[in-house]
PDB file of C-alpha atoms in Angstrom:
ATOM      1  CA  MET W   1     -27.120 -14.077 -30.240  1.00 53.00           C
ATOM      2  CA  THR W   2     -24.608 -16.982 -30.513  1.00 53.00           C
ATOM      3  CA  LEU W   3     -23.242 -15.323 -33.518  1.00 53.00           C
ATOM      4  CA  PRO W   4     -21.382 -12.287 -31.949  1.00 56.00           C
ATOM      5  CA  LEU W   5     -20.113 -14.502 -29.245  1.00 53.00           C
ATOM      6  CA  SER W   6     -18.420 -16.852 -31.518  1.00 55.00           C
ATOM      7  CA  ARG W   7     -16.558 -13.903 -33.233  1.00 57.00           C
ATOM      8  CA  SER W   8     -15.278 -12.530 -30.108  1.00 56.00           C
ATOM      9  CA  LEU W   9     -14.151 -16.109 -29.169  1.00 56.00           C
ATOM     10  CA  THR W  10     -12.290 -16.126 -32.662  1.00 56.00           C
ATOM     11  CA  GLY W  11     -10.836 -12.771 -32.112  1.00 56.00           C
ATOM     12  CA  LEU W  12      -9.427 -14.007 -28.701  1.00 53.00           C
ATOM     13  CA  PHE W  13      -7.852 -16.689 -30.147  1.00 55.00           C
ATOM     14  CA  VAL W  14      -6.141 -15.001 -32.952  1.00 53.00           C
ATOM     15  CA  TYR W  15      -5.019 -12.298 -30.605  1.00 55.00           C
ATOM     16  CA  ALA W  16      -3.640 -14.924 -27.958  1.00 51.00           C
ATOM     17  CA  SER W  17      -1.808 -16.919 -30.828  1.00 52.00           C
ATOM     18  CA  SER W  18      -0.151 -13.699 -32.247  1.00 53.00           C
ATOM     19  CA  VAL W  19       1.073 -12.934 -28.233  1.00 49.00           C
ATOM     20  CA  ILE W  20       2.626 -16.156 -28.261  1.00 52.00           C
ATOM     21  CA  GLN W  21       4.390 -15.921 -31.433  1.00 52.00           C
ATOM     22  CA  GLN W  22       5.656 -12.567 -30.742  1.00 56.00           C
ATOM     23  CA  ARG W  23       7.101 -13.689 -27.482  1.00 53.00           C
ATOM     24  CA  THR W  24       9.334 -16.690 -28.897  1.00 54.00           C
ATOM     25  CA  PHE W  25      13.117 -15.923 -28.820  1.00 49.00           C
ATOM     26  CA  THR W  26      16.254 -18.049 -29.424  1.00 48.00           C
ATOM     27  CA  VAL W  27      19.190 -18.689 -27.376  1.00 48.00           C
ATOM     28  CA  SER W  28      22.768 -19.246 -28.977  1.00 48.00           C
ATOM     29  CA  PRO W  29      24.713 -22.044 -27.393  1.00 52.00           C
ATOM     30  CA  VAL W  30      27.523 -21.590 -24.745  1.00 51.00           C
ATOM     31  CA  ALA W  31      30.885 -21.226 -25.996  1.00 53.00           C
ATOM     32  CA  ALA W  32      32.677 -24.569 -24.629  1.00 61.00           C
ATOM     33  CA  ALA W  33      35.779 -22.933 -24.606  1.00 79.00           C
ATOM     34  CA  LEU W  34      37.945 -19.760 -24.122  1.00 86.00           C
ATOM     35  CA  GLN W  35      37.064 -16.468 -26.189  1.00 91.00           C
ATOM     36  CA  LYS W  36      37.771 -12.696 -25.905  1.00 93.00           C
ATOM     37  CA  MET W  37      38.057 -11.248 -22.747  1.00 93.00           C
ATOM     38  CA  THR W  38      38.069 -14.542 -20.595  1.00 92.00           C
ATOM     39  CA  ARG W  39      39.404 -14.374 -17.361  1.00 93.00           C
ATOM     40  CA  VAL W  40      42.181 -16.843 -17.180  1.00 93.00           C
ATOM     41  CA  ARG W  41      44.660 -18.046 -14.381  1.00 93.00           C
ATOM     42  CA  VAL W  42      48.125 -18.651 -15.145  1.00 94.00           C
ATOM     43  CA  VAL W  43      49.743 -21.976 -13.683  1.00 94.00           C
ATOM     44  CA  ASP W  44      53.435 -21.860 -14.268  1.00 93.00           C
ATOM     45  CA  ASN W  45      56.003 -20.490 -11.686  1.00 92.00           C
ATOM     46  CA  SER W  46      57.066 -17.528 -13.960  1.00 90.00           C
ATOM     47  CA  SER W  47      57.578 -14.129 -12.359  1.00 88.00           C
ATOM     48  CA  LEU W  48      54.317 -12.660 -13.666  1.00 86.00           C
ATOM     49  CA  ALA W  49      52.153 -15.914 -12.603  1.00 81.00           C
ATOM     50  CA  SER W  50      53.594 -15.098  -9.134  1.00 76.00           C
ATOM     51  CA  PHE W  51      52.710 -11.619  -9.050  1.00 71.00           C
ATOM     52  CA  ASN W  52      49.177 -10.977  -7.018  1.00 73.00           C
ATOM     53  CA  HIS W  53      46.956  -9.614  -9.648  1.00 63.00           C
ATOM     54  CA  THR W  54      44.758  -6.275  -9.045  1.00 77.00           C
ATOM     55  CA  ARG W  55      43.344  -7.176 -12.326  1.00 85.00           C
ATOM     56  CA  PRO W  56      42.817 -10.781 -13.163  1.00 89.00           C
ATOM     57  CA  PRO W  57      44.698 -11.826 -16.442  1.00 93.00           C
ATOM     58  CA  ARG W  58      42.510 -11.756 -19.530  1.00 94.00           C
ATOM     59  CA  VAL W  59      42.375 -13.536 -23.187  1.00 95.00           C
ATOM     60  CA  ILE W  60      42.963 -10.504 -25.681  1.00 96.00           C
ATOM     61  CA  HIS W  61      43.185 -12.702 -28.696  1.00 95.00           C
ATOM     62  CA  VAL W  62      42.567 -16.251 -29.648  1.00 95.00           C
ATOM     63  CA  TYR W  63      44.636 -17.861 -32.457  1.00 94.00           C
ATOM     64  CA  THR W  64      42.165 -20.231 -33.832  1.00 91.00           C
ATOM     65  CA  LYS W  65      40.168 -19.578 -36.948  1.00 93.00           C
ATOM     66  CA  SER W  66      36.979 -19.480 -35.270  1.00 91.00           C
ATOM     67  CA  GLY W  67      37.867 -17.178 -32.398  1.00 90.00           C
ATOM     68  CA  VAL W  68      37.527 -19.924 -29.388  1.00 93.00           C
ATOM     69  CA  GLY W  69      40.197 -21.579 -28.073  1.00 91.00           C
ATOM     70  CA  LYS W  70      40.027 -24.835 -26.508  1.00 90.00           C
ATOM     71  CA  VAL W  71      43.252 -27.108 -24.627  1.00 90.00           C
ATOM     72  CA  GLY W  72      46.230 -26.757 -26.857  1.00 89.00           C
ATOM     73  CA  ASP W  73      45.603 -23.715 -28.394  1.00 91.00           C
ATOM     74  CA  LYS W  74      47.574 -20.395 -28.153  1.00 93.00           C
ATOM     75  CA  VAL W  75      45.965 -17.555 -27.149  1.00 95.00           C
ATOM     76  CA  LEU W  76      47.229 -13.683 -26.260  1.00 96.00           C
ATOM     77  CA  ILE W  77      46.864 -12.556 -23.044  1.00 95.00           C
ATOM     78  CA  ALA W  78      47.058  -9.059 -21.145  1.00 94.00           C
ATOM     79  CA  ILE W  79      48.709  -9.638 -17.548  1.00 92.00           C
ATOM     80  CA  LYS W  80      50.316  -7.006 -15.493  1.00 88.00           C
ATOM     81  CA  GLY W  81      50.118  -4.184 -18.299  1.00 89.00           C
ATOM     82  CA  GLU W  82      52.089  -6.676 -20.716  1.00 91.00           C
ATOM     83  CA  LYS W  83      50.779  -8.676 -23.584  1.00 95.00           C
ATOM     84  CA  LYS W  84      51.953 -12.167 -23.742  1.00 95.00           C
ATOM     85  CA  THR W  85      51.380 -15.347 -25.545  1.00 96.00           C
ATOM     86  CA  ALA W  86      50.022 -18.355 -23.411  1.00 95.00           C
ATOM     87  CA  LEU W  87      48.963 -21.856 -24.001  1.00 94.00           C
ATOM     88  CA  ILE W  88      45.792 -23.188 -22.889  1.00 93.00           C
ATOM     89  CA  VAL W  89      46.071 -26.327 -20.547  1.00 93.00           C
ATOM     90  CA  GLY W  90      42.500 -26.381 -18.936  1.00 91.00           C
ATOM     91  CA  GLN W  91      39.244 -25.255 -19.236  1.00 90.00           C
ATOM     92  CA  LYS W  92      36.076 -24.831 -16.979  1.00 90.00           C
ATOM     93  CA  MET W  93      33.534 -25.886 -19.736  1.00 86.00           C
ATOM     94  CA  PRO W  94      33.225 -29.518 -20.429  1.00 82.00           C
ATOM     95  CA  GLY W  95      35.180 -30.152 -23.594  1.00 77.00           C
ATOM     96  CA  LYS W  96      35.414 -33.257 -25.857  1.00 77.00           C
ATOM     97  CA  ARG W  97      34.558 -36.886 -24.385  1.00 78.00           C
ATOM     98  CA  MET W  98      37.132 -38.438 -21.671  1.00 77.00           C
ATOM     99  CA  SER W  99      38.941 -34.794 -21.288  1.00 79.00           C
ATOM    100  CA  PRO W 100      39.085 -33.275 -17.851  1.00 85.00           C
ATOM    101  CA  ARG W 101      36.821 -30.442 -16.591  1.00 87.00           C
ATOM    102  CA  PHE W 102      38.888 -28.079 -14.334  1.00 89.00           C
ATOM    103  CA  ASP W 103      38.011 -25.279 -11.689  1.00 91.00           C
ATOM    104  CA  SER W 104      39.449 -22.526 -13.731  1.00 91.00           C
ATOM    105  CA  ASN W 105      40.643 -21.738 -16.988  1.00 93.00           C
ATOM    106  CA  ASN W 106      44.354 -22.728 -16.731  1.00 94.00           C
ATOM    107  CA  VAL W 107      47.111 -21.480 -19.215  1.00 95.00           C
ATOM    108  CA  VAL W 108      50.829 -21.364 -19.173  1.00 95.00           C
ATOM    109  CA  LEU W 109      53.021 -18.512 -20.635  1.00 95.00           C
ATOM    110  CA  ILE W 110      55.293 -19.446 -23.357  1.00 94.00           C
ATOM    111  CA  GLU W 111      57.628 -17.388 -25.584  1.00 93.00           C
ATOM    112  CA  SER W 112      57.429 -17.017 -29.140  1.00 88.00           C
ATOM    113  CA  SER W 113      59.504 -20.002 -30.138  1.00 88.00           C
ATOM    114  CA  GLY W 114      57.242 -22.221 -27.851  1.00 86.00           C
ATOM    115  CA  ASN W 115      59.289 -22.508 -25.002  1.00 91.00           C
ATOM    116  CA  PRO W 116      57.643 -21.902 -21.457  1.00 93.00           C
ATOM    117  CA  THR W 117      58.667 -19.185 -19.480  1.00 93.00           C
ATOM    118  CA  GLY W 118      58.354 -20.596 -16.256  1.00 92.00           C
ATOM    119  CA  THR W 119      60.312 -23.915 -15.014  1.00 93.00           C
ATOM    120  CA  ARG W 120      57.514 -25.819 -13.417  1.00 94.00           C
ATOM    121  CA  ILE W 121      53.706 -26.306 -13.912  1.00 93.00           C
ATOM    122  CA  LYS W 122      51.605 -26.224 -10.696  1.00 90.00           C
ATOM    123  CA  VAL W 123      48.847 -28.241 -11.673  1.00 93.00           C
ATOM    124  CA  PRO W 124      47.934 -31.277 -13.799  1.00 93.00           C
ATOM    125  CA  ILE W 125      47.554 -31.059 -17.199  1.00 90.00           C
ATOM    126  CA  PRO W 126      45.513 -33.167 -19.492  1.00 90.00           C
ATOM    127  CA  THR W 127      46.963 -36.146 -21.186  1.00 89.00           C
ATOM    128  CA  SER W 128      45.470 -34.947 -24.615  1.00 86.00           C
ATOM    129  CA  LEU W 129      48.406 -32.198 -24.807  1.00 87.00           C
ATOM    130  CA  ARG W 130      50.593 -35.591 -25.643  1.00 86.00           C
ATOM    131  CA  GLN W 131      49.103 -35.578 -29.136  1.00 82.00           C
ATOM    132  CA  LEU W 132      50.642 -32.298 -29.615  1.00 74.00           C
ATOM    133  CA  GLU W 133      54.067 -33.508 -28.352  1.00 65.00           C
ATOM    134  CA  GLY W 134      56.029 -31.853 -31.391  1.00 70.00           C
ATOM    135  CA  GLU W 135      54.926 -28.400 -30.762  1.00 78.00           C
ATOM    136  CA  TYR W 136      55.042 -28.426 -26.940  1.00 84.00           C
ATOM    137  CA  SER W 137      57.518 -30.872 -25.674  1.00 88.00           C
ATOM    138  CA  LYS W 138      58.914 -28.541 -23.328  1.00 90.00           C
ATOM    139  CA  VAL W 139      55.505 -27.655 -21.713  1.00 91.00           C
ATOM    140  CA  LEU W 140      55.234 -31.600 -21.283  1.00 91.00           C
ATOM    141  CA  ALA W 141      58.482 -32.141 -19.894  1.00 92.00           C
ATOM    142  CA  ILE W 142      57.773 -29.144 -17.068  1.00 93.00           C
ATOM    143  CA  ALA W 143      54.651 -30.505 -16.148  1.00 92.00           C
ATOM    144  CA  SER W 144      54.702 -32.329 -12.618  1.00 90.00           C
ATOM    145  CA  SER W 145      51.137 -34.717 -13.189  1.00 92.00           C
ATOM    146  CA  PHE W 146      49.185 -35.582 -15.805  1.00 92.00           C
ATOM    147  CA  VAL W 147      45.235 -35.997 -15.593  1.00 88.00           C
TER     148      VAL W 147
END
């Protein structure tokens, strides 16, 4: 009489282990930077940035090999029905060590030559952009403060 009981318990354990194995799932890591369709905040005083948007500006392309942009990378954004190139100067997700974390994803509009569209940046920008001084020296020149 003990034989059928042990067989039923064995079957129960096999069934339970197969259910546990079926319910496992993987989670992809969170992107610690900007990617396509990310909402951004334009922080310079250009005419497009000062306009009160019905739709927030969004990233439509990131000019990096991986498609993920960090502070100092160029992105293409859609703002007020136009495509504009921008420079990432702050991000919500923490980046590399000793870099500041901002309340919003901040970008500065730039022209194709690298010159900024506005004449002033309204928020502090990270000091890590000083390493890219040759490329974006004019963006650093119009910055009001550094973090």
